[in-house]
XYZ file of N, CA and C in Angstrom:
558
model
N 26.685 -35.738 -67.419
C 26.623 -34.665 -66.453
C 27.725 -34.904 -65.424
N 28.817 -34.160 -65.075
C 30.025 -34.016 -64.003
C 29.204 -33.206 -62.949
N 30.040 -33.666 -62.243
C 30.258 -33.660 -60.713
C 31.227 -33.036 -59.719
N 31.429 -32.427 -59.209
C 32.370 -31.530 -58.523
C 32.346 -31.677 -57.284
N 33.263 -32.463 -56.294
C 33.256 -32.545 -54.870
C 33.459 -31.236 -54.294
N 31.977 -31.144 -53.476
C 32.442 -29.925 -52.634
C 32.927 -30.393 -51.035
N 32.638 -31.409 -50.602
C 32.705 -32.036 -49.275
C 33.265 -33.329 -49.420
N 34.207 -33.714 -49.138
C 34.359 -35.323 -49.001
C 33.920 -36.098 -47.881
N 34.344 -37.662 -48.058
C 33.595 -38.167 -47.394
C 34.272 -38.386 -45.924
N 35.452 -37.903 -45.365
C 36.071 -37.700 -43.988
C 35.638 -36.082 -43.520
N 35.248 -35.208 -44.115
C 34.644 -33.961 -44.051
C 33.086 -34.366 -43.311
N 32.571 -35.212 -44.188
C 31.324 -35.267 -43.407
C 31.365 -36.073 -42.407
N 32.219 -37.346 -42.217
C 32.401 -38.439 -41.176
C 32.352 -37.519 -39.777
N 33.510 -36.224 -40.217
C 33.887 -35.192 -38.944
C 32.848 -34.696 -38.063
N 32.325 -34.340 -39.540
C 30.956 -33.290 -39.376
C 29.915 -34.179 -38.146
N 29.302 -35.328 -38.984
C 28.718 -36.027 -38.216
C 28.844 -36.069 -36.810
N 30.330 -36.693 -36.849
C 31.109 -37.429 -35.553
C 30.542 -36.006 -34.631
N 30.941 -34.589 -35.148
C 31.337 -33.742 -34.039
C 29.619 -33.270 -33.888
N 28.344 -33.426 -34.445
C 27.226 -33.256 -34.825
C 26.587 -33.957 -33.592
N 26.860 -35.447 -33.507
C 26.106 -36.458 -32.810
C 27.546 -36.255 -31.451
N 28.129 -35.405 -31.123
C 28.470 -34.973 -29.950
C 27.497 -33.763 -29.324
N 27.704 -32.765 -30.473
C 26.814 -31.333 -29.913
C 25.464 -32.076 -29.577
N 24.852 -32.827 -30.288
C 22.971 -33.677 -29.708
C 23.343 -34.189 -28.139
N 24.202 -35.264 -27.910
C 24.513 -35.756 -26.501
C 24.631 -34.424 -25.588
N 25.846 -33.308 -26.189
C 25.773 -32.383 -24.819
C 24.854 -31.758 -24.604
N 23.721 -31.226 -26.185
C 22.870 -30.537 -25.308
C 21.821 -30.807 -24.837
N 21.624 -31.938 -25.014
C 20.012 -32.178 -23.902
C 20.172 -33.637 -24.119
N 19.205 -34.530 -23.349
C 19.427 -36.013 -23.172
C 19.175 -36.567 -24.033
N 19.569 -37.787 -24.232
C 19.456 -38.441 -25.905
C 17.936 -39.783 -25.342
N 17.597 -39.787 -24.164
C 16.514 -41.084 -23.877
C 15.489 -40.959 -24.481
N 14.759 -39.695 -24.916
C 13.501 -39.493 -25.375
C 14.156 -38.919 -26.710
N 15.110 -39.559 -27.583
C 15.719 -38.628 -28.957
C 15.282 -39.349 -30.185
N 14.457 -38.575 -31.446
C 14.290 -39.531 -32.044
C 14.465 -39.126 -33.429
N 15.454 -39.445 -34.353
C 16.210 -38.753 -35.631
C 15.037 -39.401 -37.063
N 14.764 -38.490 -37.302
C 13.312 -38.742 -38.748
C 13.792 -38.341 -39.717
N 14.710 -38.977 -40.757
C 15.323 -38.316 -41.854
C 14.118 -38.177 -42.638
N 14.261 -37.335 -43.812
C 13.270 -36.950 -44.936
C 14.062 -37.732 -45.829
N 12.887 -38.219 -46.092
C 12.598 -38.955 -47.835
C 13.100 -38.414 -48.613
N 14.012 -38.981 -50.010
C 15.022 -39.716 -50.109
C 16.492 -39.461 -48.887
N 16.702 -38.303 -49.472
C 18.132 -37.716 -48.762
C 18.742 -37.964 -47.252
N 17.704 -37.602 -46.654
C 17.832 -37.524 -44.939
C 17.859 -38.951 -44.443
N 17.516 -39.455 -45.301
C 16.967 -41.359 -44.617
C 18.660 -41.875 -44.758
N 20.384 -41.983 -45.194
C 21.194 -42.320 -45.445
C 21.711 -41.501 -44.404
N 22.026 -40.037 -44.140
C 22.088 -39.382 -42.995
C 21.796 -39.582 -41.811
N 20.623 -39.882 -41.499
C 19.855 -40.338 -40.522
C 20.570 -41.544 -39.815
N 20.515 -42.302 -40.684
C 21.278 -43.590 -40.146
C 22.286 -43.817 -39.908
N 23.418 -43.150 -40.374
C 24.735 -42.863 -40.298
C 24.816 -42.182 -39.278
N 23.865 -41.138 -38.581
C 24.015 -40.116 -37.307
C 23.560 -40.842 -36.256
N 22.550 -41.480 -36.653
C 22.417 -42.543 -35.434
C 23.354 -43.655 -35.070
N 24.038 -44.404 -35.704
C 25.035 -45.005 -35.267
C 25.859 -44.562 -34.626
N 26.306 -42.937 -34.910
C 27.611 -42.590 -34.329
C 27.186 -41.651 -33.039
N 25.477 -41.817 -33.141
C 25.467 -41.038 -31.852
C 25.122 -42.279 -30.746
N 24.709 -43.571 -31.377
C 24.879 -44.778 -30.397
C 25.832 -45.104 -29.557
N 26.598 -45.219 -30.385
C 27.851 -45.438 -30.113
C 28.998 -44.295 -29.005
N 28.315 -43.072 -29.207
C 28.780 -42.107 -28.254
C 28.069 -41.822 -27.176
N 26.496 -42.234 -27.089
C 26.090 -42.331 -25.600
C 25.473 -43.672 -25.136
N 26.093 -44.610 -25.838
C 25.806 -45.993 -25.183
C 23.933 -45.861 -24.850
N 23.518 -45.634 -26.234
C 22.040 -46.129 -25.911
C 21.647 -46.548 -27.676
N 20.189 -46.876 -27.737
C 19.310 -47.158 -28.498
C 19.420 -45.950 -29.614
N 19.091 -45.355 -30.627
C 18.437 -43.903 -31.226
C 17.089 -44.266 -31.746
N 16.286 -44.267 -31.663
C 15.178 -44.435 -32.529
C 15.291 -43.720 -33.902
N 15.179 -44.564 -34.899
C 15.005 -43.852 -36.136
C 13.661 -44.284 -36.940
N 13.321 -42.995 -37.928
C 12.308 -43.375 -38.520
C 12.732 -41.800 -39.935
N 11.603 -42.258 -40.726
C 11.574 -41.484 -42.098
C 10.214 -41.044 -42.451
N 10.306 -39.914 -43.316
C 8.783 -39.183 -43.297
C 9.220 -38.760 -44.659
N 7.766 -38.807 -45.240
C 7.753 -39.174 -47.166
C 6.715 -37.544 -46.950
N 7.584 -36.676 -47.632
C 6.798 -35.344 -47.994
C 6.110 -35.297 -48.673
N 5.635 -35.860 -49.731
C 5.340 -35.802 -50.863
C 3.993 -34.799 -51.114
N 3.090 -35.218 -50.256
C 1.910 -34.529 -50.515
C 2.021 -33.322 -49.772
N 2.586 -32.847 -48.794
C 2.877 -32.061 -47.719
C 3.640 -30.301 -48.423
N 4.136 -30.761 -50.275
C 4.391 -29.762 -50.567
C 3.787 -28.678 -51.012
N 4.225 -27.528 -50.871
C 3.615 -26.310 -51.318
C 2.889 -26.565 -52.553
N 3.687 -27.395 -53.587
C 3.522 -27.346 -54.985
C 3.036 -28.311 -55.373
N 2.633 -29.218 -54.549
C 2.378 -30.719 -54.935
C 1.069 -30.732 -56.202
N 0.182 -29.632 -56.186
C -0.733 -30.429 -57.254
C -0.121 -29.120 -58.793
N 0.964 -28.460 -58.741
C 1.458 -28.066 -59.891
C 2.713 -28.938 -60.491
N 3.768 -28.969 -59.085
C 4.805 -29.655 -59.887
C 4.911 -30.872 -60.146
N 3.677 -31.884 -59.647
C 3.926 -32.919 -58.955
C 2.502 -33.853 -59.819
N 2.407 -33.795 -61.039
C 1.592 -34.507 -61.663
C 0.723 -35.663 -62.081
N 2.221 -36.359 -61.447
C 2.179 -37.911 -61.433
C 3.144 -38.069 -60.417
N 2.575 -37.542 -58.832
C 3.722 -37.855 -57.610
C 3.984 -39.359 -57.266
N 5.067 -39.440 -56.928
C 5.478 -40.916 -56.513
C 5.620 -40.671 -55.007
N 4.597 -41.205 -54.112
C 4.472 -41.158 -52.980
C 4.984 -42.373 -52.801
N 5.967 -41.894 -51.447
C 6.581 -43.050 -50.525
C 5.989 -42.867 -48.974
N 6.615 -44.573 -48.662
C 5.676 -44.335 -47.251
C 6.526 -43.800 -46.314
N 5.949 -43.494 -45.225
C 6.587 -42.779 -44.098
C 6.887 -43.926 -43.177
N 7.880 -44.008 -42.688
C 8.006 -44.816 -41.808
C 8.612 -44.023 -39.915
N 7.569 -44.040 -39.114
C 7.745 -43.821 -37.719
C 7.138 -44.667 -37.012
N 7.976 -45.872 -36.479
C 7.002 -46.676 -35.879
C 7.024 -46.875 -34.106
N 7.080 -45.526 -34.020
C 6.497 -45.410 -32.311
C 6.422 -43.291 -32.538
N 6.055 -43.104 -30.731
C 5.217 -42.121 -30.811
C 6.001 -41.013 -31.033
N 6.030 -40.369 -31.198
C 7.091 -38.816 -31.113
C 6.261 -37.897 -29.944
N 5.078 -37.830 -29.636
C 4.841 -36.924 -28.701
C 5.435 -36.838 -27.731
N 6.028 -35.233 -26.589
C 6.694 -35.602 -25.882
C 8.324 -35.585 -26.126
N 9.150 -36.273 -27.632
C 9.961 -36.461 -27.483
C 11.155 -35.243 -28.236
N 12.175 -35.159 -28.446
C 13.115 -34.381 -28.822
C 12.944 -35.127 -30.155
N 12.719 -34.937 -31.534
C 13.408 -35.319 -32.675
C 13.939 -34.349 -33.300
N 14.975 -35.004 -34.106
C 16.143 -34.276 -35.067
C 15.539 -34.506 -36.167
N 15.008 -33.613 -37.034
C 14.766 -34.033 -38.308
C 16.118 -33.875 -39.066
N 16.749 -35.133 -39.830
C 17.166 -34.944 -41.084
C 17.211 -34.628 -42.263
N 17.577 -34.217 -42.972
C 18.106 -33.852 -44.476
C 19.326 -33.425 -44.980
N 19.593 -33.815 -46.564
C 21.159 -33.665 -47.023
C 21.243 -32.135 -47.198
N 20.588 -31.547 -48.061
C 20.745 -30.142 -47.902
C 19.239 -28.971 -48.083
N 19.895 -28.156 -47.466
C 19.187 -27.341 -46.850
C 19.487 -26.069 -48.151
N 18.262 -25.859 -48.744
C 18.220 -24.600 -49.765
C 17.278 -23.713 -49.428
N 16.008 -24.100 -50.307
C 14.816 -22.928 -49.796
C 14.118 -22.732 -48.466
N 14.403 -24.044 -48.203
C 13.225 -24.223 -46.900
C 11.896 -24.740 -46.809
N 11.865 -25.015 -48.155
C 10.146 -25.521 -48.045
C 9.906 -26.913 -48.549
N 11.545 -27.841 -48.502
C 11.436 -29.429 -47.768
C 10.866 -29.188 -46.257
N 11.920 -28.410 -45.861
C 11.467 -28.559 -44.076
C 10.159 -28.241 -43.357
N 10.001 -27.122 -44.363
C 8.134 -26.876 -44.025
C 7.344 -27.578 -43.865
N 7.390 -28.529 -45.577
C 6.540 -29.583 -45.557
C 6.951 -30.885 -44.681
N 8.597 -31.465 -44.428
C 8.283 -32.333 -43.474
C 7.724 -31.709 -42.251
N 8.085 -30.662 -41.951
C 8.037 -30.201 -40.206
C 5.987 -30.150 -40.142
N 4.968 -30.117 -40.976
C 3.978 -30.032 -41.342
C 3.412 -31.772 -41.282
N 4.219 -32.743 -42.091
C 3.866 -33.973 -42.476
C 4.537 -34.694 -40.622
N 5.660 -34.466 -40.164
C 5.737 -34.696 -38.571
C 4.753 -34.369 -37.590
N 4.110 -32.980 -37.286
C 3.109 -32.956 -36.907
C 1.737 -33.667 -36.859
N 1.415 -34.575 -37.944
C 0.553 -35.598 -37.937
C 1.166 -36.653 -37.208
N 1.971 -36.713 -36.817
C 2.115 -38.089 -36.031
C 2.556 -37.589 -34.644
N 2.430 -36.426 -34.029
C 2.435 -35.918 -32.336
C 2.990 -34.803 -32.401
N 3.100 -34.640 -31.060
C 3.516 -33.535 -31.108
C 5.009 -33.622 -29.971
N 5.997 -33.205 -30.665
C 7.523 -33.203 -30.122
C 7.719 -32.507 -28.997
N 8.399 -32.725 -28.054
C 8.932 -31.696 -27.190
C 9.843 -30.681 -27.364
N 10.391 -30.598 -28.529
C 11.158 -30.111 -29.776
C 11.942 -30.613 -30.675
N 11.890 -30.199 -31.890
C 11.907 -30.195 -33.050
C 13.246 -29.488 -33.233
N 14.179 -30.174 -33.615
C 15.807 -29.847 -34.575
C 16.218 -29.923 -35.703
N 17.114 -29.217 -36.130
C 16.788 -29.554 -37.827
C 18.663 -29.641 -38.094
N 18.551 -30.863 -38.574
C 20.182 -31.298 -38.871
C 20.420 -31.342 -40.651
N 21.476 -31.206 -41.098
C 21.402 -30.909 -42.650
C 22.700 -31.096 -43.007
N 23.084 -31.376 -43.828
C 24.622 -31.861 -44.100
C 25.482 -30.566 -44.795
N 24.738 -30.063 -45.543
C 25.189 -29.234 -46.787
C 23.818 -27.941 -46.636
N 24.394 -26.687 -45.969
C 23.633 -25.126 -46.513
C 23.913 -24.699 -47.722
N 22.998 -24.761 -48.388
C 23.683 -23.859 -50.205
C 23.104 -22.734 -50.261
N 22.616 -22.371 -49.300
C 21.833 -20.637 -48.688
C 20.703 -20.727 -50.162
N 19.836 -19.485 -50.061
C 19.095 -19.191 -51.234
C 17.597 -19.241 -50.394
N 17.761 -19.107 -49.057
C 16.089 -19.696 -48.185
C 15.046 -18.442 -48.860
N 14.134 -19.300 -49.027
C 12.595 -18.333 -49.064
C 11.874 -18.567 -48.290
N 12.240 -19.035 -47.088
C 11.636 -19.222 -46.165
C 12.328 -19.259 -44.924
N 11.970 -18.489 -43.574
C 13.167 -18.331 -42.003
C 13.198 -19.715 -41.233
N 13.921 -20.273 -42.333
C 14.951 -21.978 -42.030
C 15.732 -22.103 -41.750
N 16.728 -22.384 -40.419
C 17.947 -22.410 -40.690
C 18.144 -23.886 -39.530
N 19.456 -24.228 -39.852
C 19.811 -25.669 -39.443
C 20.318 -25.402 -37.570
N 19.815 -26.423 -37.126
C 20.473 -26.194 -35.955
C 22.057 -26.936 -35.912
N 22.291 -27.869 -37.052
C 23.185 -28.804 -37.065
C 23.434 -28.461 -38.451
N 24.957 -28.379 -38.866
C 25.457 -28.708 -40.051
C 26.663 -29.135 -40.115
N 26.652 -29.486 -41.681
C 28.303 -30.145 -41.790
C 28.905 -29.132 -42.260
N 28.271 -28.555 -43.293
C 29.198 -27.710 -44.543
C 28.250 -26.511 -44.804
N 28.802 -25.150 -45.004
C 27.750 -24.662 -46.283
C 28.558 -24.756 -47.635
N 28.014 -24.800 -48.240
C 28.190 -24.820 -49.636
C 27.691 -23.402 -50.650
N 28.892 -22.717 -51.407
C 28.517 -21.643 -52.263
C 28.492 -22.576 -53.648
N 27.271 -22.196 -54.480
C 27.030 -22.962 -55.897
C 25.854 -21.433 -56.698
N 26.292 -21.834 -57.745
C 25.657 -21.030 -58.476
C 24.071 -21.308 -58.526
N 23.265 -20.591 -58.756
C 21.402 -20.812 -58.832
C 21.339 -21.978 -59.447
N 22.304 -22.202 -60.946
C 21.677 -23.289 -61.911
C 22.320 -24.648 -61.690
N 23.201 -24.855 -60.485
C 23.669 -26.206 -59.702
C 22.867 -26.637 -58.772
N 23.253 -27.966 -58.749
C 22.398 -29.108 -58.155
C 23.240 -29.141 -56.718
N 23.291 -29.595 -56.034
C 23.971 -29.906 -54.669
C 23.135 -31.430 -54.108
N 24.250 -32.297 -54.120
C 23.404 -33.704 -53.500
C 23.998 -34.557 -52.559
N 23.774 -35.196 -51.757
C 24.436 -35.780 -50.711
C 24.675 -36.971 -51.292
N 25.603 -37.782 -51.669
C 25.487 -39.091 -52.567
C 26.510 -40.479 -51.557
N 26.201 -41.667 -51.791
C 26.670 -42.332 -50.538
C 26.478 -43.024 -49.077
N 27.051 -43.911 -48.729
C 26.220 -44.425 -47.406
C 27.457 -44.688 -46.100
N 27.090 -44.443 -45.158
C 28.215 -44.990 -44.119
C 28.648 -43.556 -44.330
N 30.356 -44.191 -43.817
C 31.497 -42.950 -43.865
C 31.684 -42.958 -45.164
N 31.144 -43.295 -46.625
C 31.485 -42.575 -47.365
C 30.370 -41.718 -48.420
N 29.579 -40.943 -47.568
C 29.008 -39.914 -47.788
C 29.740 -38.733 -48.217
N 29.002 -38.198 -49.167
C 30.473 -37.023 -49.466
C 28.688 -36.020 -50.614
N 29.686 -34.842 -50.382
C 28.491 -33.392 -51.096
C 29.079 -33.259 -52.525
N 28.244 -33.313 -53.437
C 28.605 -33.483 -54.892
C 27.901 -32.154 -55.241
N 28.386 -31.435 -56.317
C 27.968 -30.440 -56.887
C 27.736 -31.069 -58.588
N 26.202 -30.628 -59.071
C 25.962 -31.302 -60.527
C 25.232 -30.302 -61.488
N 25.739 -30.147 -62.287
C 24.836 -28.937 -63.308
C 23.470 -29.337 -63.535
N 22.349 -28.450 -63.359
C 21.440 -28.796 -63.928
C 19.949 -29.065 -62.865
N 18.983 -30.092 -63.463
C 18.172 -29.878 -62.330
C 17.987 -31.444 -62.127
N 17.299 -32.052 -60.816
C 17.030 -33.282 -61.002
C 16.642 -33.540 -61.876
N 16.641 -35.027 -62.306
C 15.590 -35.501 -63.806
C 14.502 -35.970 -63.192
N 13.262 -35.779 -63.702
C 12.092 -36.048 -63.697
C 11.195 -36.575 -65.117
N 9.887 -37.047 -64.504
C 9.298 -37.377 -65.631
C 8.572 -36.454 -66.149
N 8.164 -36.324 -67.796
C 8.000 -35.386 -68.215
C 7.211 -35.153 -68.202
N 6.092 -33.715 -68.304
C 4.750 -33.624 -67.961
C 4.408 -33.988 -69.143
N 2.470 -34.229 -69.083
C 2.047 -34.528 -70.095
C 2.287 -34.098 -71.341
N 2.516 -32.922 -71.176
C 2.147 -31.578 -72.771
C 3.500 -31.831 -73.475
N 4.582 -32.626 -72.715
C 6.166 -32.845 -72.900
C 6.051 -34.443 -74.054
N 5.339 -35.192 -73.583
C 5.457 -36.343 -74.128
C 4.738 -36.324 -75.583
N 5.382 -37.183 -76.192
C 5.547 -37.093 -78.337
C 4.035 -37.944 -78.533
């Protein structure tokens, strides 16, 4: 299966860099706390927090939130789910978090994290940062933060692949691989 760069990895460094500027100017970063989503957002996350450390000379709190059960579809598509843990280990009530993720399609990752966040307080608001828009929402989602949008056909993949500054938006035919449902196996 090929791969097609739609974003490289100084495209997103930019993105970031100029991303974790717009967070500092618009409201204070002391109570800020960046929660990437499970898998994708958690490599993002950390990469935005460094460079927003580093630009207002403080701490970021980071943490990660595992959707898994939180989805719309969880007891159709999700047969044999592989739940991961969430990791937030202080309070969010009160505070500004940025939720992370690599890209932003239907909208109903963000549902379910913005749903699975709510169990652990309640924010003083809620942001939604995303690396890559590939439009197609079925749901009124949109990013307050991005790097890129991205045009791809229905039957392409779009994935954020990479760590640090060399994060970069890959375009891949096809759909994730998964395990096969029961009625699938010989």
């Amino acid at each position: 299966m090929g791969e097609a760069l739609l974003v490289g990895p100084s495209e997103v460094a930019e993105g970031l860099e100029r991303i974790a500027k717009e967070i500092v100017e618009r409201d204070r970063v002391d109570d800020l706390a960046l929660i990437g989503i499970r898998q994708g957002g958690e490599a993002v996350a950390q990469e935005l927090g460094r460079k927003l450390g580093r630009r207002s000379g403080k701490v970021i709190r980071l943490g990660s939130v595992d959707i898994t059960l939180y989805r719309d579809d969880a007891a159709t598509a999700l047969p044999s789910p592989r739940i991961g843990p969430s990791h937030i280990p202080f309070d969010i009530s009160g505070s500004r978090v940025v939720l992370v993720d690599d890209v932003l399609y239907t909208g109903r990752t963000i549902r379910a994290a913005l749903d699975a966040l709510l169990d652990y307080g309640r924010p003083r608001r809620i942001e939604l940062m995303v690396v890559a828009d590939r439009e197609g929402r079925e749901l009124p989602i949109q990013a307050d933060y991005l790097v890129a949008k991205t045009e791809v056909p229905s039957g392409a993949r779009v994935e954020v692949l990479g760590e640090g500054d060399e994060l970069r938006v890959v375009k891949t035919e096809g759909r994730r691989s998964r395990a096969p449902k029961p009625e699938e196996t010989p």
